[in-house]
Coordinates of C-alpha atoms in Angstrom, one line a residue:
Chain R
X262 CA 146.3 96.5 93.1
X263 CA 145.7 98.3 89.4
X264 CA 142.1 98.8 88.5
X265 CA 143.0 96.3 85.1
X266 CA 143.9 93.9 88.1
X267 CA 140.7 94.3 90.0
X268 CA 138.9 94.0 86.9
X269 CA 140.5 90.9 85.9
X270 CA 140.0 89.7 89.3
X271 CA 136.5 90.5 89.4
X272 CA 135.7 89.1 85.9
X273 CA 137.9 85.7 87.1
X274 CA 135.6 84.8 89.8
X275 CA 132.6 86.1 88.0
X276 CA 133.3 83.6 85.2
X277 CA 134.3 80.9 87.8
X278 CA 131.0 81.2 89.1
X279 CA 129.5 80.6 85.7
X280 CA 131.3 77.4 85.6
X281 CA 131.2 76.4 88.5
X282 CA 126.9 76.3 88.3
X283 CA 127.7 74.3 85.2
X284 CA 129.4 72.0 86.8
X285 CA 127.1 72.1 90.1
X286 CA 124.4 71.4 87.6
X287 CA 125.3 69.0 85.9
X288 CA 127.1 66.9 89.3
X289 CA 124.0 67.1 90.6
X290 CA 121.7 66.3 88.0
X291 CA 118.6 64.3 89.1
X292 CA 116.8 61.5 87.1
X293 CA 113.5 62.6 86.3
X294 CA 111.3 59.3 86.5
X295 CA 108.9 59.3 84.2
X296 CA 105.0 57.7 85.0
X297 CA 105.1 54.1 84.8
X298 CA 102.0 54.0 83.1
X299 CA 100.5 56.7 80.7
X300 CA 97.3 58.3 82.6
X301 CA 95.1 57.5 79.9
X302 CA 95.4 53.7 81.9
X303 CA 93.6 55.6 84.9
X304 CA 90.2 53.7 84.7
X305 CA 87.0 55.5 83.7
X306 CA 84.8 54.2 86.3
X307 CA 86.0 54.8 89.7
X308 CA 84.0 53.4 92.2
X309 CA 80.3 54.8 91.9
X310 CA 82.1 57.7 89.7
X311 CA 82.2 57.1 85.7
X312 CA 84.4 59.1 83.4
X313 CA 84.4 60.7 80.1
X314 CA 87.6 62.2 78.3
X315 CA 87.0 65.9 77.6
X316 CA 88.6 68.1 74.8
X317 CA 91.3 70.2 76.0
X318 CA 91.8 73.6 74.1
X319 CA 95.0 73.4 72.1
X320 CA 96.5 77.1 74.3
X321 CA 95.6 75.5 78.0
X322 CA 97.8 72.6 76.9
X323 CA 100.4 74.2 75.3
X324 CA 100.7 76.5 77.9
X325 CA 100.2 74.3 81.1
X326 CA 103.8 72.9 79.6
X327 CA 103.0 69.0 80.6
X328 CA 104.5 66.1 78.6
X329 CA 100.8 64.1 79.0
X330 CA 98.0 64.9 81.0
X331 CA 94.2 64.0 81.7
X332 CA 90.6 65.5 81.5
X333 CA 88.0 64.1 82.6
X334 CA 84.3 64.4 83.5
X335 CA 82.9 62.2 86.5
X336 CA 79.5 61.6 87.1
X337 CA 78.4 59.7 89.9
X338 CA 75.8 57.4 89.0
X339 CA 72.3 57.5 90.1
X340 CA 72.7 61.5 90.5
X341 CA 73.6 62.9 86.8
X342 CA 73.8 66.5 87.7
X343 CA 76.8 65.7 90.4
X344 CA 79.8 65.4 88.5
X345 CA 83.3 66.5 89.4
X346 CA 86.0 67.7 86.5
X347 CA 90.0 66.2 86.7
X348 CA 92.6 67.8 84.9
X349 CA 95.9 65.7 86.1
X350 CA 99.3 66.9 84.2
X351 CA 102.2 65.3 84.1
X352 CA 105.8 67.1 83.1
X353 CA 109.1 65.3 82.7
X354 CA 111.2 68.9 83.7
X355 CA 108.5 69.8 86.3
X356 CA 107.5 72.7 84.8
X357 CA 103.9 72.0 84.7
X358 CA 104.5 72.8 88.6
X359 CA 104.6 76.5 88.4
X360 CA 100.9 76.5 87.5
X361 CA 98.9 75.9 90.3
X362 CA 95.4 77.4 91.3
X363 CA 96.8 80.2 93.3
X364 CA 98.7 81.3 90.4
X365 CA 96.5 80.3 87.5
X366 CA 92.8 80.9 88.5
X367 CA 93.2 84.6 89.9
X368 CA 95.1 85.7 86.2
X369 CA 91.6 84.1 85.0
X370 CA 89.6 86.6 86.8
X371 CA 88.5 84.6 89.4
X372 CA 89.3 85.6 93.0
X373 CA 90.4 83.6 95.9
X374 CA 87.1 82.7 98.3
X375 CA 89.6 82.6 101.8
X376 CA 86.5 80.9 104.0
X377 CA 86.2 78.0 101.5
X378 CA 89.9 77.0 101.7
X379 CA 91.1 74.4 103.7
X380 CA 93.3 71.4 104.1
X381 CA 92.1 68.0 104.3
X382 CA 93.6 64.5 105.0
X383 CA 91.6 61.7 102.7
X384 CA 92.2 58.4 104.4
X385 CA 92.3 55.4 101.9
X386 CA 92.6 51.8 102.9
X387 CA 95.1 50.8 100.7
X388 CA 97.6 53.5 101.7
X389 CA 98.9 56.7 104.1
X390 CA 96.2 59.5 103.8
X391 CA 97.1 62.4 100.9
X392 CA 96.8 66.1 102.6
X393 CA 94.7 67.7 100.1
X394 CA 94.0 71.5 100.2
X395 CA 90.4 72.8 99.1
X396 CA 90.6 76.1 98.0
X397 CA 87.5 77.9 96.6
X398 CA 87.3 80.7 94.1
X399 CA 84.5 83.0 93.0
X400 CA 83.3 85.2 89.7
X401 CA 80.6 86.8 89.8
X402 CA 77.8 84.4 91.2
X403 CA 79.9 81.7 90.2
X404 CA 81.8 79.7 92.5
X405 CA 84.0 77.1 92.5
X406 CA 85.6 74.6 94.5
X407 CA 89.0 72.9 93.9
X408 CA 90.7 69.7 95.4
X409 CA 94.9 70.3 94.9
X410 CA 97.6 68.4 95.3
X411 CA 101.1 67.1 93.6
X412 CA 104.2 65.3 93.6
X413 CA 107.7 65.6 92.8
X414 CA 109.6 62.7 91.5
X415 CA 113.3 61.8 92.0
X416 CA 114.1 64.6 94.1
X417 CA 116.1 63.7 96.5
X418 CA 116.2 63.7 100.9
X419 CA 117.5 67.2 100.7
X420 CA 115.2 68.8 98.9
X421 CA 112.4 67.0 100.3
X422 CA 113.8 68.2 103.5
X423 CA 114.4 71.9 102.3
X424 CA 110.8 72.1 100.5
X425 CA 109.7 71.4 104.5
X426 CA 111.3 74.4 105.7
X427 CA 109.7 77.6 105.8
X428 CA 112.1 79.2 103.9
X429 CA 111.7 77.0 100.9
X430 CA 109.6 78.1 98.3
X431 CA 106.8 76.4 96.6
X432 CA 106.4 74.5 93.6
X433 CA 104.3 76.8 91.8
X434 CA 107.1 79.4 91.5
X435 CA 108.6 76.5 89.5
X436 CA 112.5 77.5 89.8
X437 CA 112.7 74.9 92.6
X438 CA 111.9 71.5 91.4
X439 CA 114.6 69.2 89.8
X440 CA 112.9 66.3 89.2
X441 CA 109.5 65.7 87.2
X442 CA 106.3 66.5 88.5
X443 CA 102.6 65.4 88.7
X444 CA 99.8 68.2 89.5
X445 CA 96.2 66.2 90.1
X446 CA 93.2 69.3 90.4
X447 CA 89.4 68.1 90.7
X448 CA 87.4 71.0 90.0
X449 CA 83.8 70.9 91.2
X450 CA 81.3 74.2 90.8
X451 CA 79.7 74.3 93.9
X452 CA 76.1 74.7 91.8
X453 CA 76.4 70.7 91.7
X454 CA 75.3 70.4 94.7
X455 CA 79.0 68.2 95.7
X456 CA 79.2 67.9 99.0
X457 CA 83.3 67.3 100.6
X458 CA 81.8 63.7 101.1
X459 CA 81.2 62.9 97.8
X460 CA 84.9 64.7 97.1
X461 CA 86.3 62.6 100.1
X462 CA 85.3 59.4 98.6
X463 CA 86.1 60.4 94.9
X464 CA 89.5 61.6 95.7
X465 CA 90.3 58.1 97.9
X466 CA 89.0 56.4 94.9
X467 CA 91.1 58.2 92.4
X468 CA 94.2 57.7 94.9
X469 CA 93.9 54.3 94.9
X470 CA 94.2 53.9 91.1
X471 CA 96.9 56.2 90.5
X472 CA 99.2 54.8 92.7
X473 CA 100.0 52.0 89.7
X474 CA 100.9 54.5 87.6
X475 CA 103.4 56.9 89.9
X476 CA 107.1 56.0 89.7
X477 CA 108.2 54.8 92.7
X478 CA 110.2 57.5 94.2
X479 CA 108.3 60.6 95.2
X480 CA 107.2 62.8 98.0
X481 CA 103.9 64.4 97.8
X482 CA 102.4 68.2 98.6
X483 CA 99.6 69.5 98.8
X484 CA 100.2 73.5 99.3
X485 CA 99.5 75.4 96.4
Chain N
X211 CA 128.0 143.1 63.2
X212 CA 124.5 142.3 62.8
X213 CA 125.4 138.6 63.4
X214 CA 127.5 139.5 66.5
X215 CA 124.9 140.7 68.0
X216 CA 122.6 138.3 67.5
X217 CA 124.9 135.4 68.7
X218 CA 125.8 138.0 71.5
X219 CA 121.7 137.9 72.3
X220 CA 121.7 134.2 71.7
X221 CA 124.6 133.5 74.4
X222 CA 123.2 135.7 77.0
X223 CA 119.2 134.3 76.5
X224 CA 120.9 130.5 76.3
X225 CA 119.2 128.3 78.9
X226 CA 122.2 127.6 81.1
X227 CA 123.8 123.7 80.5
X228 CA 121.5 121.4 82.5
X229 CA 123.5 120.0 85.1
X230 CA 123.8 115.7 85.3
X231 CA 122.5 114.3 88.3
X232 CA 125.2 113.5 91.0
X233 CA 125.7 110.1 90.6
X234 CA 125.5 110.6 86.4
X235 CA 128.3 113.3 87.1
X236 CA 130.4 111.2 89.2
X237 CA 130.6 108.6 86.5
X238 CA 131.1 111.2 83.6
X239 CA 134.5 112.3 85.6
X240 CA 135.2 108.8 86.2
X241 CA 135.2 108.3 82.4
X242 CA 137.4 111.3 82.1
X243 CA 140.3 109.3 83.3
X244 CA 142.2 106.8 82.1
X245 CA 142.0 104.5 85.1
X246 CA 138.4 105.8 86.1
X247 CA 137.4 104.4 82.7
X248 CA 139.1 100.9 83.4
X249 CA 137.0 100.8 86.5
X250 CA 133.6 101.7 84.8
X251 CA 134.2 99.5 82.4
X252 CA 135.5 97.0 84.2
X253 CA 132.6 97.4 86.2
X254 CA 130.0 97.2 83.6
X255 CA 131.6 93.4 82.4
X256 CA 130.8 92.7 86.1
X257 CA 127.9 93.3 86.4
X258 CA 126.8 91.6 83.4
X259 CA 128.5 88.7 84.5
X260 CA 126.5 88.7 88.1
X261 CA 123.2 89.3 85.7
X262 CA 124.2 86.3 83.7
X263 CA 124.9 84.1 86.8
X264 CA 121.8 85.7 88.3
X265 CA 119.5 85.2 85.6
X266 CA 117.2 82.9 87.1
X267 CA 117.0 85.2 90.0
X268 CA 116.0 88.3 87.8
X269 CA 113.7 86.2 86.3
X270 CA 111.8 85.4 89.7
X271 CA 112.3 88.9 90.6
X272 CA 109.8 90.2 87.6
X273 CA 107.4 87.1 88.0
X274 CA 107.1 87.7 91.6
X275 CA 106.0 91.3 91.1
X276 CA 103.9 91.5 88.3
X277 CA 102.1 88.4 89.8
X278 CA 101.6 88.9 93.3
X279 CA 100.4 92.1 94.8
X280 CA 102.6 91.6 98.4
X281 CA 105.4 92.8 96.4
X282 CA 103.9 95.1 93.2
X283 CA 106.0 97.8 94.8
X284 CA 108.9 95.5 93.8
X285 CA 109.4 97.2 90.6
X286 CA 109.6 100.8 91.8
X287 CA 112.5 99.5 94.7
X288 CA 115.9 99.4 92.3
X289 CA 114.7 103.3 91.4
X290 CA 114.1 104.7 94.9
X291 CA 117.7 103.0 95.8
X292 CA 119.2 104.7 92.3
X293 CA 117.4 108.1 94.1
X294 CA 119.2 107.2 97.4
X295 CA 122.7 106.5 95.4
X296 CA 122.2 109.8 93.6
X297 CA 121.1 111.6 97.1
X298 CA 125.2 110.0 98.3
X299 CA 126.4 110.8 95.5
X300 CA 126.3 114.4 95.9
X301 CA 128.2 114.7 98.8
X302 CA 130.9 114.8 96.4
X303 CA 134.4 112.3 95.1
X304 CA 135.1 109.6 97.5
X305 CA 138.5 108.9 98.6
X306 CA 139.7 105.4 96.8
X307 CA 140.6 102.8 99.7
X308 CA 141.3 99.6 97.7
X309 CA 139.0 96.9 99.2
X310 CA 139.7 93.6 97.5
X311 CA 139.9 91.5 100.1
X312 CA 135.9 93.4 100.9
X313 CA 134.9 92.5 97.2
X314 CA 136.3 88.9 96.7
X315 CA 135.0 87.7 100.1
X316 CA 131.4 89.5 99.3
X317 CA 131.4 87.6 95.4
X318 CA 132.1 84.4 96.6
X319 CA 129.6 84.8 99.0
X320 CA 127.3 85.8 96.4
X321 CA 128.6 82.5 94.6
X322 CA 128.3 80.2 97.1
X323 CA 124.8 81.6 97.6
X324 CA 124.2 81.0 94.2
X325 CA 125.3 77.4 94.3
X326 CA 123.8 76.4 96.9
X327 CA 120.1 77.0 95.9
X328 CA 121.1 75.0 92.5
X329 CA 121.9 72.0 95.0
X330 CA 118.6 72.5 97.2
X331 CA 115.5 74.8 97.2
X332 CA 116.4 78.0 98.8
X333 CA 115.5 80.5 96.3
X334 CA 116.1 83.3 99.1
X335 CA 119.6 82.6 99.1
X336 CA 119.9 83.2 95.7
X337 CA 118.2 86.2 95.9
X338 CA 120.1 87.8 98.6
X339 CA 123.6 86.8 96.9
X340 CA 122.4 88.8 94.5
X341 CA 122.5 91.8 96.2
X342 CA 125.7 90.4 98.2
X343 CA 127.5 90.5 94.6
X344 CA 126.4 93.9 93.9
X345 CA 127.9 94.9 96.8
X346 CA 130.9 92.7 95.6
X347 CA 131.8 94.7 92.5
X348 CA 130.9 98.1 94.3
X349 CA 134.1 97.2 96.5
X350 CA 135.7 96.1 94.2
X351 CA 135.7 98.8 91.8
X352 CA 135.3 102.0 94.1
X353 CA 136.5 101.0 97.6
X354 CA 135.6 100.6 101.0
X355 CA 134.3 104.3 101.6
X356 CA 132.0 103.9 98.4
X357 CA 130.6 100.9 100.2
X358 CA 130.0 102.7 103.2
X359 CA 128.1 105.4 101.4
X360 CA 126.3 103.8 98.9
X361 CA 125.7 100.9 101.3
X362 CA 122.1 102.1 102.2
X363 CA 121.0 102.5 98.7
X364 CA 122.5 99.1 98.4
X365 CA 121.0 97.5 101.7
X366 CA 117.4 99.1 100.2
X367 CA 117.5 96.4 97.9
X368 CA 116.6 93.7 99.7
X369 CA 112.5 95.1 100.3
X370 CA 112.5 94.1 96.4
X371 CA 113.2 90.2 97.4
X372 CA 110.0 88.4 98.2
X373 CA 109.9 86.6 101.0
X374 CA 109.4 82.5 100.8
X375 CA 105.9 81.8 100.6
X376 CA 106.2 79.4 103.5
X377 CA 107.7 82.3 105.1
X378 CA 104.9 84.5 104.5
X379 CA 102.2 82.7 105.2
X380 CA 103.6 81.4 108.9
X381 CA 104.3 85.3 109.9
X382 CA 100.6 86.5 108.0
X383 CA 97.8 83.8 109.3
X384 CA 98.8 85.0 113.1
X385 CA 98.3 88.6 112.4
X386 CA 95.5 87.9 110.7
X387 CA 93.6 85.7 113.9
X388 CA 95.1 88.9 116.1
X389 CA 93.2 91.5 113.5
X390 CA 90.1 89.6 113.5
X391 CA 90.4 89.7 117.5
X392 CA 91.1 93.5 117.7
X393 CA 88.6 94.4 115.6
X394 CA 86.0 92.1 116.9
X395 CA 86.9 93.4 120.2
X396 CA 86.7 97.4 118.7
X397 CA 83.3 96.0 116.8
X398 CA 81.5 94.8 119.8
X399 CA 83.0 98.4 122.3
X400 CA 81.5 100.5 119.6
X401 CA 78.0 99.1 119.8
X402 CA 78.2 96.5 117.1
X403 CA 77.6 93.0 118.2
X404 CA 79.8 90.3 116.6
X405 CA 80.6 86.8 117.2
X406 CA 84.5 85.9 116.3
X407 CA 85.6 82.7 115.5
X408 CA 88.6 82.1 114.2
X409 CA 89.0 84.9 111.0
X410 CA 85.3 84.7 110.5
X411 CA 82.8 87.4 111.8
X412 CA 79.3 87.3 112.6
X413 CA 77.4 90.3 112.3
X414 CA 73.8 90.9 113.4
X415 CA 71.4 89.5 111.1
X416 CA 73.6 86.3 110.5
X417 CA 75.9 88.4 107.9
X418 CA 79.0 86.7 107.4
X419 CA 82.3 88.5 107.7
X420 CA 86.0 86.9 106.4
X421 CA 88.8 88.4 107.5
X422 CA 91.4 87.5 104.2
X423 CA 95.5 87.2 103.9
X424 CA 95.4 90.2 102.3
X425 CA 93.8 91.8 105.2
X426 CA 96.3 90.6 107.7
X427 CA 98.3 93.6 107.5
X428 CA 101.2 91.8 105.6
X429 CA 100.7 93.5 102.6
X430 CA 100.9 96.7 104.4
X431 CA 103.8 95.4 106.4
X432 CA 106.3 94.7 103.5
X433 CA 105.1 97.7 101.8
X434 CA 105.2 100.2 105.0
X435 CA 108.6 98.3 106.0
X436 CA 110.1 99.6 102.9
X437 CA 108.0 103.2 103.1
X438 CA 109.5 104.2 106.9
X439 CA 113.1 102.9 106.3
X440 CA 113.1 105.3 103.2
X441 CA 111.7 108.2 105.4
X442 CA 114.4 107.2 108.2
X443 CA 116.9 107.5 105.9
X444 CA 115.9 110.9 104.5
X445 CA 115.3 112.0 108.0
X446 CA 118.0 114.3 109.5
X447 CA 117.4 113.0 112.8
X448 CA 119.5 110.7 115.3
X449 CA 119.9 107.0 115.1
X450 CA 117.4 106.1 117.7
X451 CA 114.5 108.3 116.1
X452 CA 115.0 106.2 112.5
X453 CA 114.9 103.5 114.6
X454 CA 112.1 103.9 116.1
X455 CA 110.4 105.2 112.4
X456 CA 111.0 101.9 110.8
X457 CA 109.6 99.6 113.7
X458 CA 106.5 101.5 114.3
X459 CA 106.0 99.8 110.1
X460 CA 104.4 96.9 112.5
X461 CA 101.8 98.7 114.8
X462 CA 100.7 101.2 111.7
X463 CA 100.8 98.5 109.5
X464 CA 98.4 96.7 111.7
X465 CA 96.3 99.5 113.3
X466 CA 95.3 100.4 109.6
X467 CA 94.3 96.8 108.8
X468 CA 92.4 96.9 112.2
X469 CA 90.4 100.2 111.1
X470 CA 90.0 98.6 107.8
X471 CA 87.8 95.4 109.1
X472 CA 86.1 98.2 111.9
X473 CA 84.8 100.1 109.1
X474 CA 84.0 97.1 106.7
X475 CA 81.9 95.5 109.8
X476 CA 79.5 98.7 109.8
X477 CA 79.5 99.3 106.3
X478 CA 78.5 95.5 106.5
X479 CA 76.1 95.5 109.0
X480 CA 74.3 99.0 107.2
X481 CA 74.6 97.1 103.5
X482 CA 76.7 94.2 102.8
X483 CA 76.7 95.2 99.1
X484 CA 78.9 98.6 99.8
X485 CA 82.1 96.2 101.2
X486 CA 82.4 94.4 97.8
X487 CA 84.0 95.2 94.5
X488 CA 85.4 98.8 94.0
X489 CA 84.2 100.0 97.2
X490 CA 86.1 97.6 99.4
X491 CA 89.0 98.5 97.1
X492 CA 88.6 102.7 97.9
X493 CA 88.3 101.6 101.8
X494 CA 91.6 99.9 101.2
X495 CA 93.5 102.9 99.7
X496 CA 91.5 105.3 102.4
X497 CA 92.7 103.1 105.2
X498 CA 96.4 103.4 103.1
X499 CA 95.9 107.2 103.5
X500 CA 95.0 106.9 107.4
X501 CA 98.5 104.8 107.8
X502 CA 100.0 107.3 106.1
X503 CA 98.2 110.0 108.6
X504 CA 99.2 107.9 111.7
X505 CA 103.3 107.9 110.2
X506 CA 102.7 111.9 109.7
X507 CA 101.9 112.2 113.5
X508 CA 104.2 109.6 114.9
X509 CA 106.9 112.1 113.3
X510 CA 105.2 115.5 114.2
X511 CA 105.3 114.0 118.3
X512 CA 108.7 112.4 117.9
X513 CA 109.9 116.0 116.3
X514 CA 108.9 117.6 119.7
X515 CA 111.2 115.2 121.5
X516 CA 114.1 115.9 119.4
X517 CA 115.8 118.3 117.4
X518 CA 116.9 118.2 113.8
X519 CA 120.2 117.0 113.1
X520 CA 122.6 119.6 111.6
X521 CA 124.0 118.1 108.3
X522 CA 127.9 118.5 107.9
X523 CA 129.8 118.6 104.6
X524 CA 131.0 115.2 105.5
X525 CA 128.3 113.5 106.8
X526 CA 128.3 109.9 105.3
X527 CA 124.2 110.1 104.8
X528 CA 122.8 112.7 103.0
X529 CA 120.5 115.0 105.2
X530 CA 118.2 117.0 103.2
X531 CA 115.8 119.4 104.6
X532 CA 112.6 117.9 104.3
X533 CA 111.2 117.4 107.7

């Protein structure tokens, strides 16, 4: 075969390909559900926990990509210094997902504390316990705890059974989720004297009022 | 006459023309000929198809290793295979045996790869088609021998692919129980007391000791994996000794890492303060040095065992003479 053969060859399948992931895109398109509530409906007092909306600076939410999201301060009442923070985002594309704690929080200066990570399972009454992972990070004397985890909507029992395998990569590299996405972080310095109880019981609480506001079809994660 | 003799000075004190690298030659001649030009050309388009199709990949590629310090050497990979295409490249033309069938099965492999992690989350299969397609157009273009000798510098390639986290993590956390063991084990035989559980140390005097990810001897892995298969390669010696170069990547790898939490537990149980910060990072790159060491001797006693390999003009793998 000529070289101007073998280019054209070449250049044929290269540009096949090229349509063909078009057309594998678009044949395979996933609905992206959106929330079925806004999370502003996500009640201020939860439990013995009450709320107050925070200000979020205009780069974090630019840049954290989300269609809506939440923050909040929750006190718990009868103990004013013992509050935890939730910052919950919400992204029609998913691409909120690519910024998790792992990613985010060590480009922020603060480093990874291994012996404070962990994975929990919250039961709840009212549904199948969430896996949560606790992951701690430090700066200087300052330390903090976090509570992660997330979901992906509309994906379907492929990738839910793909994401499972270890050779599946995770959300927070963001080039893997095809539906939308919800990312729920409860930040708590460990100066305020929270104790994984009093995260236990406000993470339950918080499960049971968000569930309203999912869409229906979604698998949830937990690993950051 | 005066300027004759000045341009005769000129021409004999002329520095003499700097010769191109090999590979940089090879494609000059290439472009010296009518079809050689086709193929470079043709080439080129190629490849910026393959980029095009691959974007996402590229993308990854560049997040992955300016963000997480596993694969930081990522960057300097595609230039140490260039160095190994050049180091092939010198051994001169290569005889053009068509290979079409070679390329057109490798691209659509590197399609379907492609495909396939649009329809589900594989983003490893993506990544490897990627190299797959490189391989593709290089058999496509420049034939089945080119394949064969550039296919190391190709094959290098793939230590710039991060592995799935999932991956990761399942291979790193039981390394990292069996460092904590070792060294709890060295600890306690050298006169240090410590109680192990799990990755977490106790020293005497209640001092709390964490043996991290990064400590598990993964980072050291990936990054010795892709140090001994380079030296392998530019080793002149038989098959078995390469082989035996690039799997001692495991043992060094995780000897060093053992050393490392040794020597953190003393300088821990003397001062907890001198295994933070900048110092912990200088025991890091001195425990680097004493992998390095431990390669150094692995080759001087495997160099007593065998003799160097004599290159030949037409060896496939370049043999140069470093030791």
């Amino acid at each position: 075969m000529t070289t101007t053969r073998r280019a054209v060859l070449g250049l044929l399948i290269l540009s096949l390909g090229l349509v063909a992931e078009a057309a594998v895109e678009r044949a395979t398109r996933t609905e992206r559900p959106p929330l079925k509530q806004s999370l502003q409906t996500i009640p201020m007092t939860l439990g013995n926990w009450v709320g107050k909306d925070e200000p979020v600076d205009e780069k974090i939410a630019v840049e954290s990509q989300a269609t809506e999201y939440l923050n909040r301060v929750y006190t718990l009442k009868g103990r004013p210094g013992v509050q935890v923070w939730l910052w919950m985002n919400y992204s029609d594309r998913g691409l909120n997902l690519r910024h998790s704690p792992e990613v985010c929080l060590p480009s922020g200066g603060w480093e990874k504390v291994e012996a404070l990570t962990k994975v929990v399972e919250i039961e709840r009454s009212g549904g199948p316990p969430q896996m949560v992972s606790l992951l701690g990070y430090g700066k200087s004397e300052l330390v903090q705890k976090i509570g992660f985890w997330y979901y992906i909507f509309g994906e379907g029992r492929v990738e839910r059974f793909v994401r499972g395998l270890p050779i599946s990569s995770r959300s927070s590299h963001g080039r893997t989720t095809r539906g939308s996405g919800l990312t729920v972080e409860v930040f708590y310095p460990s100066e305020t004297g929270l104790g994984d109880a009093e995260l236990r019981d406000f993470i339950a609480e918080l499960l049971d009022v968000i569930d309203p506001v999912l869409p229906e079809d979604r698998a949830s994660y937990h690993i950051p | 006459m005066a300027t004759s003799t000045i341009s005769a000075r000129d021409d004999a004190s002329a520095p003499a023309p700097r010769e191109l690298p090999p590979l940089l030659a090879q494609i000059r001649d290439g472009w010296r000929e009518s079809d050689g030009r086709t193929a470079l050309l043709g080439a080129a388009a190629c490849l910026a198809l393959l980029a095009l199709l691959f974007r996402s990949t590229l993308v990854h590629f560049v997040q992955v290793w300016s963000t997480d310090q596993n694969y930081s050497h990522g960057f300097l990979v595609p230039f140490i295979s260039l160095y190994f295409a050049n180091m092939a490249a010198q051994y001169g033309p290569i005889r053009q045996v068509p290979a079409v069938g070679l390329g057109v099965v490798l691209l659509m492999m590197a399609l379907l790869g492609r495909l396939a992690t649009i329809v589900v989350p594989v983003g490893i299969a993506s990544d490897l088609s990627f190299i797959a397609g490189l391989a593709g157009i290089v058999a496509l273009f420049a034939g089945r021998d080119a394949l064969s000798r550039y296919g190391f510098a190709l094959a290098f390639l793939v230590f710039m692919v991060p592995l799935p986290i999932h991956l990761y993590t399942t291979i790193a956390n039981p390394l990292q129980l069996m460092v904590s063991k070792a060294a709890s084990v060295i600890l306690n035989g050298t006169g240090l007391p410590v109680l192990c559980e799990g990755n977490h140390l106790t020293l005497p005097g209640g001092v709390r000791m964490f043996v991290a990810e990064a400590c598990s001897g993964m980072r050291q892995l990936t990054g010795f994996l892709a140090l001994t298969t380079a030296v392998a390669f530019l080793t002149p010696r038989p098959r078995w000794y390469r082989l035996v170069l690039i799997g001692s990547a495991i043992p060094v790898a995780l000897t060093a890492n053992v050393a490392r939490v040794v020597l953190t537990g003393w300088i821990m149980a003397y001062d907890p303060k001198l295994a933070m910060g900048t110092f912990h990072t200088i025991e890091g790159l001195l425990l680097m040095g004493f992998g390095l060491a431990l390669l150094r001797i692995e080759c001087a006693i495997l160099n007593m065992i065998v003799e160097e390999d004599r290159p030949t003009s037409t060896s496939p793998n370049p043999a140069p003479a470093a030791g």
